[in-house]
Amino acid sequence: QVQLQESGPGLVKPSQTLSLTCTVSGAFITSGGYYWSWIRQHPGKGLEWIGYIYYSGTTYYNPSLQSRVSISVDTSKSQFSLNLRSVTAADTAVYFCARYYGGIPFDLWGRGTLVTVSS
Amino acid sequence: QSALTQPPSASGSPGQSVTISCTGTSSDVGAFEYVSWYQQHPGKAPQLLIFEVSKRPSGVPDRFSGSKSGNTASLTVSGLQAEDEADYYCCAYAGSNRWLFGGGTTVTVL
């Protein structure tokens, strides 16, 4: 059974970098055709696609976040990570990692982790 | 690029049907057959209900159906049940490996 699990600090100070990791279990992160994604949900609001990465390292980002975001992959640990720089209170959200596979977007999600930006 | 437009709420009695719309543009919903729908219960992660406009993953009841006309996609929940009370989100491919979500619709079973 494939599972995704987010981990990282629940509190980040303004202007600092938000860093989260998603661990993939039950499947090979290097399996062809899978894009490993980050999606966030502001409190009481809708979903926002942040970006995704292929195991080769190819990345695609939401243009509205592209200047501050980077996603990386560590195939040896079966993990992929999110870095969001220069955060403000507007980045407070539940962050989900999710899987995308060839025409079937986001068919598997982690449970999500709340990140609060506050001093 | 703006989020897709969904009505904030919808409701129906048990056994009835409810339809949720998702309006985009000719650059996203209208351009590709890549519209998906998700159900989210409070405090839980979203769950895929529909992909490629009208296809259901295995395990999703056939009470859930999707369609698209022009720049508007729709999700219909037939035979409403108490457990269908949740938030529903649409998602569409916007080209160049970009994805848009709708603002979400809260479905209430009366």
CSV table of C-alpha atoms in Angstrom, one decimal:
chain,number,residue,atom,x,y,z
A,1,GLN,CA,0.0,0.0,0.0
A,2,VAL,CA,1.5,3.3,-1.1
A,3,GLN,CA,1.6,6.0,1.5
A,4,LEU,CA,2.8,9.6,1.6
A,5,GLN,CA,3.8,11.3,4.8
A,6,GLU,CA,4.7,15.0,5.2
A,7,SER,CA,7.1,16.1,7.9
A,8,GLY,CA,8.7,19.4,9.0
A,9,PRO,CA,8.4,22.3,11.4
A,10,GLY,CA,4.9,23.5,12.2
A,11,LEU,CA,6.1,27.1,12.9
A,12,VAL,CA,8.2,29.3,10.7
A,13,LYS,CA,9.2,32.9,11.3
A,14,PRO,CA,8.4,35.6,8.7
A,15,SER,CA,11.2,36.1,6.1
A,16,GLN,CA,12.6,32.6,6.8
A,17,THR,CA,12.4,29.5,4.6
A,18,LEU,CA,9.7,26.9,5.0
A,19,SER,CA,11.1,23.4,4.5
A,20,LEU,CA,9.0,20.2,4.3
A,21,THR,CA,9.7,16.7,3.3
A,22,CYS,CA,7.4,14.0,2.0
A,23,THR,CA,8.4,10.3,2.5
A,24,VAL,CA,7.0,7.8,0.0
A,25,SER,CA,6.5,4.3,1.2
A,26,GLY,CA,5.2,1.2,-0.5
A,27,ALA,CA,6.4,2.3,-4.0
A,28,PHE,CA,9.5,3.3,-5.8
A,29,ILE,CA,9.8,7.1,-6.1
A,30,THR,CA,11.8,6.4,-9.3
A,31,SER,CA,8.9,4.7,-11.0
A,32,GLY,CA,8.4,6.1,-14.4
A,33,GLY,CA,5.5,8.4,-15.1
A,34,TYR,CA,5.0,9.7,-11.5
A,35,TYR,CA,5.3,13.3,-10.6
A,36,TRP,CA,5.6,14.1,-6.9
A,37,SER,CA,3.6,17.2,-6.0
A,38,TRP,CA,3.1,19.8,-3.3
A,39,ILE,CA,-0.3,21.4,-2.8
A,40,ARG,CA,-1.4,23.8,-0.1
A,41,GLN,CA,-4.7,24.9,1.5
A,42,HIS,CA,-5.0,28.2,3.3
A,43,PRO,CA,-7.2,28.0,6.5
A,44,GLY,CA,-10.8,27.6,5.4
A,45,LYS,CA,-9.9,28.2,1.8
A,46,GLY,CA,-9.4,26.2,-1.4
A,47,LEU,CA,-6.5,24.3,-2.8
A,48,GLU,CA,-3.5,25.7,-4.5
A,49,TRP,CA,-1.1,23.7,-6.6
A,50,ILE,CA,2.5,24.6,-5.7
A,51,GLY,CA,4.5,22.4,-8.1
A,52,TYR,CA,5.8,18.9,-8.8
A,53,ILE,CA,9.0,17.0,-9.5
A,54,TYR,CA,9.9,14.0,-11.6
A,55,TYR,CA,12.4,11.5,-10.1
A,56,SER,CA,15.0,12.8,-12.6
A,57,GLY,CA,14.8,16.2,-11.0
A,58,THR,CA,12.7,18.0,-13.6
A,59,THR,CA,10.5,20.5,-11.9
A,60,TYR,CA,7.4,22.5,-12.7
A,61,TYR,CA,6.1,25.3,-10.5
A,62,ASN,CA,3.0,27.5,-10.1
A,63,PRO,CA,4.0,30.8,-11.8
A,64,SER,CA,2.7,32.8,-8.8
A,65,LEU,CA,5.2,31.1,-6.5
A,66,GLN,CA,8.0,30.3,-8.9
A,67,SER,CA,10.3,33.0,-7.6
A,68,ARG,CA,10.3,31.7,-4.0
A,69,VAL,CA,9.8,27.9,-4.4
A,70,SER,CA,12.0,24.9,-5.1
A,71,ILE,CA,11.3,21.2,-5.0
A,72,SER,CA,14.0,18.6,-4.8
A,73,VAL,CA,14.1,14.8,-4.7
A,74,ASP,CA,16.3,12.3,-2.8
A,75,THR,CA,15.8,9.0,-4.4
A,76,SER,CA,18.1,7.2,-1.9
A,77,LYS,CA,15.7,8.1,0.9
A,78,SER,CA,12.5,7.9,-1.2
A,79,GLN,CA,11.7,11.5,-0.3
A,80,PHE,CA,11.0,14.8,-2.0
A,81,SER,CA,11.1,18.2,-0.4
A,82,LEU,CA,9.6,21.7,-0.6
A,83,ASN,CA,11.5,24.9,0.2
A,84,LEU,CA,9.5,28.1,0.2
A,85,ARG,CA,11.7,31.2,0.8
A,86,SER,CA,10.8,34.6,2.3
A,87,VAL,CA,7.6,33.5,3.9
A,88,THR,CA,4.9,35.8,5.2
A,89,ALA,CA,1.7,35.1,7.1
A,90,ALA,CA,0.0,34.6,3.8
A,91,ASP,CA,2.0,31.3,3.5
A,92,THR,CA,0.2,29.9,6.6
A,93,ALA,CA,-1.5,26.8,5.3
A,94,VAL,CA,-1.9,23.0,5.4
A,95,TYR,CA,0.7,21.6,3.0
A,96,PHE,CA,-0.1,18.3,1.3
A,97,CYS,CA,2.2,16.1,-0.8
A,98,ALA,CA,0.5,14.2,-3.5
A,99,ARG,CA,1.1,11.9,-6.5
A,100,TYR,CA,0.4,12.6,-10.1
A,101,TYR,CA,0.5,9.8,-12.7
A,102,GLY,CA,0.0,10.2,-16.4
A,103,GLY,CA,-3.4,11.9,-16.8
A,104,ILE,CA,-4.6,11.0,-13.3
A,105,PRO,CA,-3.8,14.0,-11.2
A,106,PHE,CA,-3.3,13.7,-7.5
A,107,ASP,CA,-4.7,10.3,-6.9
A,108,LEU,CA,-2.9,9.8,-3.6
A,109,TRP,CA,-2.3,12.4,-0.9
A,110,GLY,CA,-0.5,12.6,2.4
A,111,ARG,CA,-2.5,13.6,5.5
A,112,GLY,CA,-1.2,17.2,5.3
A,113,THR,CA,0.8,19.3,7.8
A,114,LEU,CA,-0.1,22.7,9.1
A,115,VAL,CA,2.6,25.3,8.8
A,116,THR,CA,2.1,28.6,10.6
A,117,VAL,CA,4.1,31.6,9.8
A,118,SER,CA,4.5,33.8,12.9
A,119,SER,CA,7.1,35.5,14.9
B,1,GLN,CA,-3.9,32.8,-13.3
B,2,SER,CA,-7.2,32.8,-11.3
B,3,ALA,CA,-8.6,29.9,-9.6
B,4,LEU,CA,-11.6,28.1,-11.2
B,5,THR,CA,-15.0,29.3,-10.1
B,6,GLN,CA,-17.3,27.1,-8.1
B,7,PRO,CA,-20.5,28.0,-6.2
B,8,PRO,CA,-19.7,28.2,-2.4
B,9,SER,CA,-22.5,25.9,-1.4
B,10,ALA,CA,-25.0,23.3,-2.7
B,11,SER,CA,-27.5,21.2,-0.9
B,12,GLY,CA,-30.0,18.4,-1.4
B,13,SER,CA,-32.1,15.9,0.5
B,14,PRO,CA,-31.1,12.2,0.9
B,15,GLY,CA,-31.8,10.4,-2.4
B,16,GLN,CA,-31.8,13.5,-4.5
B,17,SER,CA,-29.1,14.7,-6.9
B,18,VAL,CA,-26.9,17.8,-6.6
B,19,THR,CA,-24.8,19.2,-9.4
B,20,ILE,CA,-21.7,21.4,-8.8
B,21,SER,CA,-20.3,23.6,-11.6
B,22,CYS,CA,-16.7,24.6,-12.2
B,23,THR,CA,-16.1,27.5,-14.6
B,24,GLY,CA,-12.8,28.2,-16.2
B,25,THR,CA,-11.6,29.6,-19.4
B,26,SER,CA,-10.7,28.5,-22.9
B,27,SER,CA,-7.1,28.2,-21.7
B,28,ASP,CA,-7.9,25.6,-19.0
B,29,VAL,CA,-11.2,23.8,-18.6
B,30,GLY,CA,-12.2,24.5,-22.2
B,31,ALA,CA,-8.8,23.5,-23.7
B,32,PHE,CA,-8.1,20.1,-22.3
B,33,GLU,CA,-9.9,16.9,-21.2
B,34,TYR,CA,-8.0,17.0,-17.9
B,35,VAL,CA,-10.6,18.0,-15.3
B,36,SER,CA,-10.7,16.2,-12.0
B,37,TRP,CA,-12.9,16.4,-8.9
B,38,TYR,CA,-12.0,15.8,-5.3
B,39,GLN,CA,-14.0,15.2,-2.1
B,40,GLN,CA,-12.7,16.5,1.2
B,41,HIS,CA,-14.1,15.8,4.6
B,42,PRO,CA,-13.2,18.1,7.5
B,43,GLY,CA,-9.6,17.6,8.7
B,44,LYS,CA,-8.9,15.0,6.0
B,45,ALA,CA,-6.9,15.0,2.8
B,46,PRO,CA,-8.8,15.4,-0.5
B,47,GLN,CA,-9.8,12.2,-2.3
B,48,LEU,CA,-9.9,11.8,-6.1
B,49,LEU,CA,-13.5,11.2,-7.3
B,50,ILE,CA,-13.3,11.9,-11.1
B,51,PHE,CA,-10.4,12.3,-13.6
B,52,GLU,CA,-10.3,13.2,-17.3
B,53,VAL,CA,-13.7,14.9,-17.0
B,54,SER,CA,-15.8,11.7,-16.5
B,55,LYS,CA,-13.7,8.7,-15.4
B,56,ARG,CA,-13.9,7.2,-12.0
B,57,PRO,CA,-11.0,5.6,-10.1
B,58,SER,CA,-11.8,2.1,-8.9
B,59,GLY,CA,-13.7,2.2,-5.6
B,60,VAL,CA,-15.6,5.4,-6.3
B,61,PRO,CA,-19.3,4.8,-6.5
B,62,ASP,CA,-21.1,5.4,-9.8
B,63,ARG,CA,-23.3,7.9,-8.0
B,64,PHE,CA,-20.5,10.3,-8.8
B,65,SER,CA,-20.4,11.5,-12.4
B,66,GLY,CA,-18.6,14.2,-14.3
B,67,SER,CA,-19.1,16.1,-17.5
B,68,LYS,CA,-18.0,19.2,-19.4
B,69,SER,CA,-19.4,21.7,-21.8
B,70,GLY,CA,-17.2,24.4,-23.1
B,71,ASN,CA,-15.5,26.2,-20.3
B,72,THR,CA,-17.6,24.7,-17.6
B,73,ALA,CA,-17.3,21.3,-16.0
B,74,SER,CA,-19.8,19.7,-13.7
B,75,LEU,CA,-19.9,17.1,-11.0
B,76,THR,CA,-23.2,15.4,-10.2
B,77,VAL,CA,-23.8,13.4,-7.1
B,78,SER,CA,-26.9,11.2,-7.5
B,79,GLY,CA,-28.8,9.4,-4.7
B,80,LEU,CA,-27.3,11.7,-2.0
B,81,GLN,CA,-26.2,10.0,1.2
B,82,ALA,CA,-25.3,11.5,4.5
B,83,GLU,CA,-21.6,10.7,4.0
B,84,ASP,CA,-21.6,12.8,0.8
B,85,GLU,CA,-21.6,15.9,3.0
B,86,ALA,CA,-18.2,17.4,2.3
B,87,ASP,CA,-16.3,20.0,0.4
B,88,TYR,CA,-15.8,19.3,-3.3
B,89,TYR,CA,-13.0,20.8,-5.5
B,90,CYS,CA,-12.5,20.8,-9.2
B,91,CYS,CA,-9.0,20.9,-10.8
B,92,ALA,CA,-8.0,21.6,-14.4
B,93,TYR,CA,-4.9,21.5,-16.5
B,94,ALA,CA,-3.9,24.9,-17.7
B,95,GLY,CA,-1.1,23.9,-20.1
B,96,SER,CA,2.7,24.0,-19.7
B,97,ASN,CA,2.5,21.7,-16.7
B,98,ARG,CA,0.3,24.0,-14.6
B,99,TRP,CA,-2.7,23.1,-12.6
B,100,LEU,CA,-5.6,25.1,-11.3
B,101,PHE,CA,-8.1,24.3,-8.5
B,102,GLY,CA,-11.5,25.7,-7.8
B,103,GLY,CA,-12.4,27.5,-4.6
B,104,GLY,CA,-14.5,24.6,-3.4
B,105,THR,CA,-18.2,23.9,-2.9
B,106,THR,CA,-19.6,22.8,0.4
B,107,VAL,CA,-22.4,20.2,-0.1
B,108,THR,CA,-24.9,19.9,2.7
B,109,VAL,CA,-27.3,16.9,2.9
B,110,LEU,CA,-30.5,18.3,4.3
